[in-house]
Coordinates of C-alpha atoms and ligand atoms in Angstrom, one line a residue:
M269 CA 86.6 108.4 92.3
I270 CA 88.0 105.0 93.2
F271 CA 91.3 104.7 95.1
R272 CA 92.9 101.5 93.9
T273 CA 96.6 101.6 94.4
R274 CA 98.4 102.1 97.7
K275 CA 102.0 102.9 98.2
W276 CA 104.2 103.0 101.3
V277 CA 106.7 105.9 101.1
K278 CA 110.2 104.4 101.4
P279 CA 113.7 106.0 101.6
E280 CA 114.3 105.7 97.9
D281 CA 111.2 107.8 97.2
L282 CA 112.4 110.9 99.1
N283 CA 113.8 114.2 97.9
A284 CA 116.6 116.1 99.5
N285 CA 114.1 117.7 101.8
G286 CA 113.1 114.3 103.3
T287 CA 109.7 114.3 101.8
L288 CA 108.2 112.3 98.9
F289 CA 109.9 113.2 95.6
G290 CA 107.4 114.6 93.1
G291 CA 109.0 112.7 90.3
S292 CA 108.3 109.4 92.0
L293 CA 104.7 110.3 92.6
L294 CA 104.3 111.3 88.9
R295 CA 105.8 108.0 87.8
W296 CA 103.2 106.2 89.9
I297 CA 100.4 108.3 88.6
D298 CA 101.4 107.9 85.0
E299 CA 101.5 104.1 85.5
E300 CA 98.2 104.0 87.3
S301 CA 96.6 106.2 84.5
A302 CA 98.1 103.9 81.8
I303 CA 96.5 100.8 83.4
Y304 CA 93.2 102.6 83.9
A305 CA 93.2 103.9 80.3
I306 CA 94.1 100.4 78.8
I307 CA 91.2 98.8 80.7
Q308 CA 88.7 101.6 79.8
M309 CA 89.7 101.9 76.1
G310 CA 90.4 98.2 75.7
N311 CA 93.7 98.9 74.0
P312 CA 97.2 98.1 75.3
R313 CA 98.6 100.8 72.9
S314 CA 97.4 103.7 75.0
V315 CA 99.8 106.6 75.6
T316 CA 99.9 109.7 77.7
K317 CA 99.0 112.7 75.6
L318 CA 98.7 115.4 78.2
I319 CA 99.0 116.0 82.0
S320 CA 97.5 119.3 83.0
E321 CA 98.5 121.5 86.0
I322 CA 99.8 119.4 88.9
N323 CA 99.0 120.6 92.3
F324 CA 101.3 119.2 95.0
V325 CA 98.9 120.1 97.8
S326 CA 100.9 118.7 100.8
S327 CA 103.9 116.5 101.5
A328 CA 104.2 112.9 102.3
R329 CA 106.9 111.6 104.5
Q330 CA 108.8 108.3 104.9
G331 CA 106.5 105.6 106.4
D332 CA 103.4 107.3 105.2
M333 CA 100.8 105.2 103.4
I334 CA 99.2 106.9 100.4
E335 CA 96.5 106.0 97.9
M336 CA 95.9 107.0 94.4
G337 CA 92.5 107.7 92.8
L338 CA 91.4 108.1 89.2
R339 CA 88.2 108.9 87.5
A340 CA 87.3 109.1 83.8
V341 CA 85.7 112.4 83.1
K342 CA 85.5 112.4 79.3
F343 CA 85.4 109.7 76.6
G344 CA 86.5 111.3 73.3
R345 CA 86.7 109.6 70.0
T346 CA 90.3 108.3 70.4
S347 CA 91.1 109.7 73.8
L348 CA 90.2 109.3 77.5
T349 CA 90.4 112.2 80.0
M350 CA 90.9 111.4 83.7
R351 CA 91.1 113.3 86.9
A352 CA 93.6 112.2 89.7
K353 CA 93.9 112.6 93.4
V354 CA 96.4 111.2 95.9
R355 CA 95.8 111.2 99.6
N356 CA 97.2 110.0 102.9
I357 CA 95.4 106.8 103.8
I358 CA 95.4 107.5 107.6
T359 CA 94.7 111.2 107.7
G360 CA 92.8 111.6 104.4
E361 CA 95.0 114.7 103.7
V362 CA 95.2 115.5 100.0
I363 CA 98.7 115.2 98.7
L364 CA 98.2 115.9 95.0
T365 CA 95.5 116.7 92.5
I366 CA 95.6 116.7 88.6
D367 CA 92.5 118.0 86.8
K368 CA 93.3 116.5 83.4
I369 CA 95.3 113.4 82.3
V370 CA 94.6 112.6 78.6
F371 CA 95.5 109.2 77.1
V372 CA 95.1 108.4 73.4
S373 CA 94.4 104.9 72.0
L374 CA 96.7 104.1 69.1
D375 CA 96.7 101.6 66.2
E376 CA 99.7 99.4 65.3
N377 CA 101.2 102.3 63.3
G378 CA 101.1 104.8 66.2
N379 CA 98.2 106.8 64.9
P380 CA 95.1 107.7 67.0
Q381 CA 92.5 104.9 66.8
P382 CA 88.8 105.3 67.8
H383 CA 88.1 103.2 70.9
G384 CA 84.3 103.1 70.5
Y385 CA 83.4 103.6 74.2
T386 CA 81.4 106.4 75.8
D387 CA 81.3 105.5 79.5
I388 CA 83.2 103.8 82.3
T389 CA 83.3 100.1 82.8
F390 CA 83.5 98.6 86.3
K391 CA 84.0 95.1 84.9
R392 CA 86.8 93.3 83.1
D393 CA 85.0 93.2 79.8
R394 CA 87.4 95.4 77.9
I395 CA 90.7 94.0 79.1
P396 CA 92.9 93.4 76.1
T397 CA 94.3 89.9 76.0
S398 CA 95.9 89.9 72.5
M399 CA 99.3 91.4 73.6
S400 CA 99.4 89.8 77.1
V401 CA 102.0 87.2 78.0
S402 CA 99.7 85.9 80.7
K403 CA 96.7 83.7 80.1
P404 CA 93.4 85.4 80.7
R405 CA 91.1 84.3 83.6
T406 CA 88.6 81.7 82.7
Ligands
ACO786 C1 102.1 105.6 79.3 C2 103.2 106.4 78.7 O1 104.1 106.9 79.4 S1 103.2 106.7 77.0 C3 104.7 107.7 76.6 C4 104.5 109.1 76.5 N1 103.6 109.5 75.4 C5 103.9 109.4 74.1 O2 105.0 109.0 73.8 C6 102.9 109.9 73.2 C7 103.6 110.8 72.1 N2 102.6 111.5 71.3 C8 102.1 111.0 70.2 O3 102.5 110.0 69.7 C9 101.0 111.8 69.5 O4 100.9 113.1 70.1 C10 99.6 111.1 69.5 C11 99.6 110.0 68.5 C12 99.3 110.5 70.9 C13 98.5 112.0 69.2 O5 98.8 112.7 68.1 P1 97.9 114.0 67.6 O6 98.5 114.5 66.4 O7 97.7 115.0 68.8 O8 96.5 113.3 67.3 P2 95.1 114.0 67.2 O9 95.2 115.5 66.9 O10 94.3 113.1 66.2 O11 94.4 113.9 68.6 C14 94.2 112.6 69.2 C15 93.3 112.8 70.4 O12 94.1 113.5 71.4 C16 93.4 114.7 71.8 N3 94.4 115.7 72.0 C17 95.4 116.1 71.2 N4 96.1 117.1 71.7 C18 95.5 117.4 72.9 C19 95.8 118.3 74.0 N5 96.8 119.2 73.9 N6 95.0 118.3 75.1 C20 94.0 117.4 75.2 N7 93.7 116.5 74.2 C21 94.4 116.5 73.1 C22 92.5 115.0 70.6 O13 91.4 115.8 71.1 C23 92.1 113.6 70.2 O14 91.1 113.1 71.0 P3 89.6 112.7 70.4 O15 89.9 111.8 69.3 O16 89.0 111.9 71.6 O17 88.8 113.9 70.1

């Protein structure tokens, strides 16, 4: 599992108990998963289909630095299934685990579209450029 994104827990991310609000964490995970799925399936029209049981293992507090990790566990015909983990950068303590996050690749009509991939890429070879407003790297 590769931990790519880091976050610094700030006052606006807290719940009434003074710890990291679960909703903020899920928003970050969904965004992280979306970017991962787009890169792996090569399609900017990749949507969240399912998030399985979420285990909030431990709390994070204001000032904590956390990191989010994802790993593709199954390439389906039109879907990609990932596993997620969030941990404290300093202590290594696990904050959250999700066994299954499923994204589906869609066509322009919003129907599932085969992505044609069977394994993980660690390169930039599938990054979709057609819908991007930025110019791709040369
Ligand atoms: C990043 C974001 O926040 S996106 C916003 C939130 N998400 C959305 O708005 C998506 C709304 N949902 C939808 O539009 C539809 O459910 C769709 C188009 C994604 C899928 O429609 P479905 O009728 O389920 O399509 P279909 O039955 O063909 O399944 C598509 C794939 O999803 C998988 N799938 C469907 N339901 C499930 C499920 N409950 N659990 C796991 N996988 C599932 C299927 O196995 C299939 O994968 P495969 O082709 O790799 O075998």
